[in-house]
mmCIF file of C-alpha atoms in Angstrom:
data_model
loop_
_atom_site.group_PDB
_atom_site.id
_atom_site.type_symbol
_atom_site.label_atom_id
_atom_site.label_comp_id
_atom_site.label_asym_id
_atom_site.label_seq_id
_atom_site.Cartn_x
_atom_site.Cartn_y
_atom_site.Cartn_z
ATOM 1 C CA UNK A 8 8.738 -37.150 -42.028
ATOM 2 C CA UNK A 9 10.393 -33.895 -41.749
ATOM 3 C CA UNK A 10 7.059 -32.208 -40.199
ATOM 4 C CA UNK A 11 7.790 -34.755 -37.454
ATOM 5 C CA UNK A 12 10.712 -32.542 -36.108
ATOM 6 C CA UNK A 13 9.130 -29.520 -34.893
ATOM 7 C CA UNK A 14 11.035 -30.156 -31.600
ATOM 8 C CA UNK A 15 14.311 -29.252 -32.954
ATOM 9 C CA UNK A 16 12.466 -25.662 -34.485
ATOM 10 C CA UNK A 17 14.153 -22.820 -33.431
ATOM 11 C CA UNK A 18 11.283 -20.411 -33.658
ATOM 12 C CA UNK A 19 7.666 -20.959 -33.261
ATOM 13 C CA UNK A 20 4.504 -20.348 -35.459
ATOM 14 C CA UNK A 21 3.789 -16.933 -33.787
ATOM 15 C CA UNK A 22 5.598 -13.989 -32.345
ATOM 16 C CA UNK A 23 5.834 -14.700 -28.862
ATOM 17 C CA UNK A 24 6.751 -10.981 -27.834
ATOM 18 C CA UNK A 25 3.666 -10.130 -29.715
ATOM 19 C CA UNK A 26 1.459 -12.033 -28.036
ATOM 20 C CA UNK A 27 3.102 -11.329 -24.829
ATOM 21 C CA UNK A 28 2.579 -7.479 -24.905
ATOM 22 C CA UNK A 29 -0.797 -7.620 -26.459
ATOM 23 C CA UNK A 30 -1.870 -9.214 -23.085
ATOM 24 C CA UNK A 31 0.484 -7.615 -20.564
ATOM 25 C CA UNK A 32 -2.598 -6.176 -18.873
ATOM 26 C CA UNK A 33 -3.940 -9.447 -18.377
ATOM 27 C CA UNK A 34 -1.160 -10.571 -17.212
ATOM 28 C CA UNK A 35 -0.346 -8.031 -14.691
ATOM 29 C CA UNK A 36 -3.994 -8.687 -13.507
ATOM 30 C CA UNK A 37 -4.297 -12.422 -13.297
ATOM 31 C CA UNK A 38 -0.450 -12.490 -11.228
ATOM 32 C CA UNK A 39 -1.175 -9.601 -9.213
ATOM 33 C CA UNK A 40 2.086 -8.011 -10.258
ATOM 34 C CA UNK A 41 3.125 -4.522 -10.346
ATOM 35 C CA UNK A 42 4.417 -4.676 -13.703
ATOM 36 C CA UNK A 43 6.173 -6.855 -16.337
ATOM 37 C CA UNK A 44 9.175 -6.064 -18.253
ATOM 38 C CA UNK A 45 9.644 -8.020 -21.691
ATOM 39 C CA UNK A 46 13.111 -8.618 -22.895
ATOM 40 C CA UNK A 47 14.144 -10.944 -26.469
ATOM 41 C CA UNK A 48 16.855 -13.011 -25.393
ATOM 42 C CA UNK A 49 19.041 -11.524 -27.166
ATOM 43 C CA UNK A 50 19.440 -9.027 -24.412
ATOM 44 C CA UNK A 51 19.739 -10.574 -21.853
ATOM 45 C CA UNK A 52 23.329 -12.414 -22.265
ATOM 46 C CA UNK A 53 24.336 -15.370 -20.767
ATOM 47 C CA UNK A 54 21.100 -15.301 -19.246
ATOM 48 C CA UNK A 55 19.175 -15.912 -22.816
ATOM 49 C CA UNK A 56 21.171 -18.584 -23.592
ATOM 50 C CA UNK A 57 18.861 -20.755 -21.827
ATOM 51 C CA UNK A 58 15.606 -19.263 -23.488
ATOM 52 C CA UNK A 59 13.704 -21.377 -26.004
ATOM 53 C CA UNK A 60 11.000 -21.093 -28.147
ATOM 54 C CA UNK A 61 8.413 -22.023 -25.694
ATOM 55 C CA UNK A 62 9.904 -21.953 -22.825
ATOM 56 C CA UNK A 63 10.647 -18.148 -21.621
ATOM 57 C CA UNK A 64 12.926 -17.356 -18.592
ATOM 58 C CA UNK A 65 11.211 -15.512 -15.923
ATOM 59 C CA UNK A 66 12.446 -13.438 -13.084
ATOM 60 C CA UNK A 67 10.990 -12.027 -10.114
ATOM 61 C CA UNK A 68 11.625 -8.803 -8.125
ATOM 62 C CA UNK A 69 11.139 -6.601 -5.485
ATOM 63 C CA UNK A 70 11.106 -3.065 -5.715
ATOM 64 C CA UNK A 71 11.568 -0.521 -2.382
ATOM 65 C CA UNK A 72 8.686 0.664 -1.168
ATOM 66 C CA UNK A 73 7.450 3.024 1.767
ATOM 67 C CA UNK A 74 4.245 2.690 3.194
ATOM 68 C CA UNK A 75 1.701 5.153 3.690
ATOM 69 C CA UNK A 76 -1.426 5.023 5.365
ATOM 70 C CA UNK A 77 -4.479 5.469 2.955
ATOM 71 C CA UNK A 78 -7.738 6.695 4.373
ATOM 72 C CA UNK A 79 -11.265 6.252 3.394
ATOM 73 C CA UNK A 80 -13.684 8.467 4.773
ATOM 74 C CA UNK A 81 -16.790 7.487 3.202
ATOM 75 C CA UNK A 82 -19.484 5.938 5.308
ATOM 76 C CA UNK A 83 -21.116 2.601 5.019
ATOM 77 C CA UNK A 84 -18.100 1.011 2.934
ATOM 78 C CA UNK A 85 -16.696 -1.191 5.123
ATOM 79 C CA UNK A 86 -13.380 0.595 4.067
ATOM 80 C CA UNK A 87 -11.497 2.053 6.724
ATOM 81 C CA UNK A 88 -7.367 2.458 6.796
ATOM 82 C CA UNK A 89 -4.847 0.224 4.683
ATOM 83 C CA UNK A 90 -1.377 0.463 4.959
ATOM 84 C CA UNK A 91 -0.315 0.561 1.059
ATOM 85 C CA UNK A 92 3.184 0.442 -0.257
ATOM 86 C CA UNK A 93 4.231 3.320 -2.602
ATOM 87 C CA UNK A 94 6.933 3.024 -4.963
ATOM 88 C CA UNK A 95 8.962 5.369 -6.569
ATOM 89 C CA UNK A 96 7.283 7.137 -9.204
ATOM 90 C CA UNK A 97 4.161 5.979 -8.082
ATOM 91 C CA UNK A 98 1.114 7.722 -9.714
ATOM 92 C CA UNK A 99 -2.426 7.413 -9.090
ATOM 93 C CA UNK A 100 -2.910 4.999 -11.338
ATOM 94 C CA UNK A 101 -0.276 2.465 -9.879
ATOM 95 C CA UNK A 102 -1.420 3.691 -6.396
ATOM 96 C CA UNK A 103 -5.158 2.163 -6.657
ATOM 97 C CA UNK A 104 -4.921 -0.724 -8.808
ATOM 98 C CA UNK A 105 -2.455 -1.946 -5.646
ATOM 99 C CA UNK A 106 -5.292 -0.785 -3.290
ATOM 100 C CA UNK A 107 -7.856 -2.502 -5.093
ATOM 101 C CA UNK A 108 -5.797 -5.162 -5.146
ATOM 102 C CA UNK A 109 -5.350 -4.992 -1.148
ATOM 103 C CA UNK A 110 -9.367 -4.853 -0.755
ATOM 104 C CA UNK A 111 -11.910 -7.060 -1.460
ATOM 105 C CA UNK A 112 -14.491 -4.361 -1.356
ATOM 106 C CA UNK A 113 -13.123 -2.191 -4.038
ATOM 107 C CA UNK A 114 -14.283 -4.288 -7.614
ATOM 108 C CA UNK A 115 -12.707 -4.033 -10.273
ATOM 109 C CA UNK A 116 -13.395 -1.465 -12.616
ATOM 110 C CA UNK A 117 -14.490 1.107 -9.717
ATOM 111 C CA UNK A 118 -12.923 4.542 -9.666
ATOM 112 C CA UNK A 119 -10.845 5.534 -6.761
ATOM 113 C CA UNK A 120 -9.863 8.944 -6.487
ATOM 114 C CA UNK A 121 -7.337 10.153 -3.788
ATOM 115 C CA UNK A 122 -6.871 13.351 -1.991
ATOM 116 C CA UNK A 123 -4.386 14.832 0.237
ATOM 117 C CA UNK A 124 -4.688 17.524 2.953
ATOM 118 C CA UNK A 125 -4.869 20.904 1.680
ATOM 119 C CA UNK A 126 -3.261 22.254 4.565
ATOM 120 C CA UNK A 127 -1.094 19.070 5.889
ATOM 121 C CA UNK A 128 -0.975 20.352 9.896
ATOM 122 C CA UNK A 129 -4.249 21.682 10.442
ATOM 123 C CA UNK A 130 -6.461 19.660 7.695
ATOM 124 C CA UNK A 131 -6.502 15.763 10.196
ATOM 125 C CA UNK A 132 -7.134 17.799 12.940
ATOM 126 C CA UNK A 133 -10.044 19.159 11.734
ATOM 127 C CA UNK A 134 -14.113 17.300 12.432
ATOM 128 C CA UNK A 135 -15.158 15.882 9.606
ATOM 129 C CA UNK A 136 -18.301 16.657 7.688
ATOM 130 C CA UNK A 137 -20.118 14.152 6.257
ATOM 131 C CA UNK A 138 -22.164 16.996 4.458
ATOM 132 C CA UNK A 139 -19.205 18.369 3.153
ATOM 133 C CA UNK A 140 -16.366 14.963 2.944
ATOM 134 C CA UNK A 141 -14.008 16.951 0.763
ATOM 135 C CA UNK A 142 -13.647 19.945 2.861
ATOM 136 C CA UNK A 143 -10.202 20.438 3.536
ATOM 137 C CA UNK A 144 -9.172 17.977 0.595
ATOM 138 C CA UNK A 145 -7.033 18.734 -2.856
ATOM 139 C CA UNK A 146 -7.617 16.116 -5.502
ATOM 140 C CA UNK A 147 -4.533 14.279 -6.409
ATOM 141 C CA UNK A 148 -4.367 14.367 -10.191
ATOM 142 C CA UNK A 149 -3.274 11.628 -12.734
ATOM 143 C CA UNK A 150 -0.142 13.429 -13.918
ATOM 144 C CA UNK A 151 1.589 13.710 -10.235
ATOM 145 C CA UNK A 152 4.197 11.380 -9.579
ATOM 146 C CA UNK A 153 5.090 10.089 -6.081
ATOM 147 C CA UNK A 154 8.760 10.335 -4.929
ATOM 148 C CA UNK A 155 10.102 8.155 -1.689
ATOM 149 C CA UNK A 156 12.927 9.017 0.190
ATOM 150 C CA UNK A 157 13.841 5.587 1.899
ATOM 151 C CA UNK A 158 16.225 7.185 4.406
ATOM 152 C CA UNK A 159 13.552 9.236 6.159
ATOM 153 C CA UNK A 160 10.548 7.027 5.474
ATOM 154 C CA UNK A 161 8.708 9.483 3.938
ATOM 155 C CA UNK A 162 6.770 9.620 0.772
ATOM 156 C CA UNK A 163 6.713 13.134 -1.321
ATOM 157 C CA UNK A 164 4.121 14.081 -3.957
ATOM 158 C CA UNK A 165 5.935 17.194 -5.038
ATOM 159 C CA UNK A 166 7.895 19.443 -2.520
ATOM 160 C CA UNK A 167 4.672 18.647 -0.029
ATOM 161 C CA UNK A 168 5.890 15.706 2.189
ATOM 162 C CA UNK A 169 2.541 13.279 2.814
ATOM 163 C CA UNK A 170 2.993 12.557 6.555
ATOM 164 C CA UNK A 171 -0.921 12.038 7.138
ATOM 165 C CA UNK A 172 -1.025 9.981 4.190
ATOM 166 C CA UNK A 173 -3.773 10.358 2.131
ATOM 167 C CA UNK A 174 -8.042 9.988 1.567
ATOM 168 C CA UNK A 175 -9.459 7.665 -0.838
ATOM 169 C CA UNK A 176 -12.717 7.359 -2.101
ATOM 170 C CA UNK A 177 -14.652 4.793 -3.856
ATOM 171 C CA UNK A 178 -17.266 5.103 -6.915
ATOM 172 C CA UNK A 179 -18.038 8.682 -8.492
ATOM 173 C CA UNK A 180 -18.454 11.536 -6.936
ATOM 174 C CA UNK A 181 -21.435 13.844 -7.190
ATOM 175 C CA UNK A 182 -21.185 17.259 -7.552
ATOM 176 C CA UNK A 183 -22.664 19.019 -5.007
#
């Protein structure tokens, strides 16, 4: 009779943090989320009080953001200019799992690369190439970290200020 009571437990069978942050990918994925903080109720005060075993307490927020405009300058995509949100500390990373989220014609799975302008006056002004589609391009690499400033409206990737936003590109690239 007493295995009858499992609705009074106070714990369950498994570790639900475990199981939590073993799929937090998945998770991230399947919601469409940014990210997902995990917190045993024990930390969150009054708050916790009302966690069970089971029955986890979930909260929602928004981060700021300031758009930028993201270019694609490859032809026969269908891929033309999104206006993505960039958060602080953005990387590259964050930057196109939201902009494959944003377009249907980025799968899964696909690299994205992004560049910036070389030289950030001149470099838009300039006719592009399709011989030569990183002319005038610098590769934005994995360990740069994206800095807003929500007063001005501008997004930073360093001391360089990103006001013509920035070139993406979809697949591999060959080598020329």
């Amino acid at each position: 009779a007493m295995g009858d009571l499992s609705v009074l437990d106070t714990s369950l069978p498994w570790d639900e943090m475990k199981v939590l942050s073993e799929n937090i990918s998945y998770i991230v994925t399947t919601l469409g989320l940014e990210g997902v903080d995990l917190a045993l109720s024990s930390d969150l005060g009054e708050k916790g009080e009302d966690c069970r075993p089971g029955a986890p307490i979930i909260a929602f927020r928004t981060e700021p953001s300031v758009t930028l405009q993201l270019t694609n300058n490859q032809p026969f995509t269908g891929l033309f200019n999104t206006a993505c949100p960039i958060l602080q500390g953005d990387t590259v990373k964050n930057i196109t799992r939201r902009l494959a989220r944003m377009e249907r014609n980025i799968k899964e799975g696909t690299p994205v690369s992004l560049y910036r302008w070389t030289d950030p006056v001149m470099g838009p002004r300039t006719m592009p190439d399709m011989k030569t589609p990183l002319a005038g391009l610098t590769q934005v690499m994995e360990k740069e970290t994206f800095i807003i400033d929500l007063e001005k409206n501008i997004v930073k990737l360093g001391d360089l200020t990103l006001e013509q936003g920035l070139i993406f590109r979809v697949g591999q690239e060959i080598a020329a």
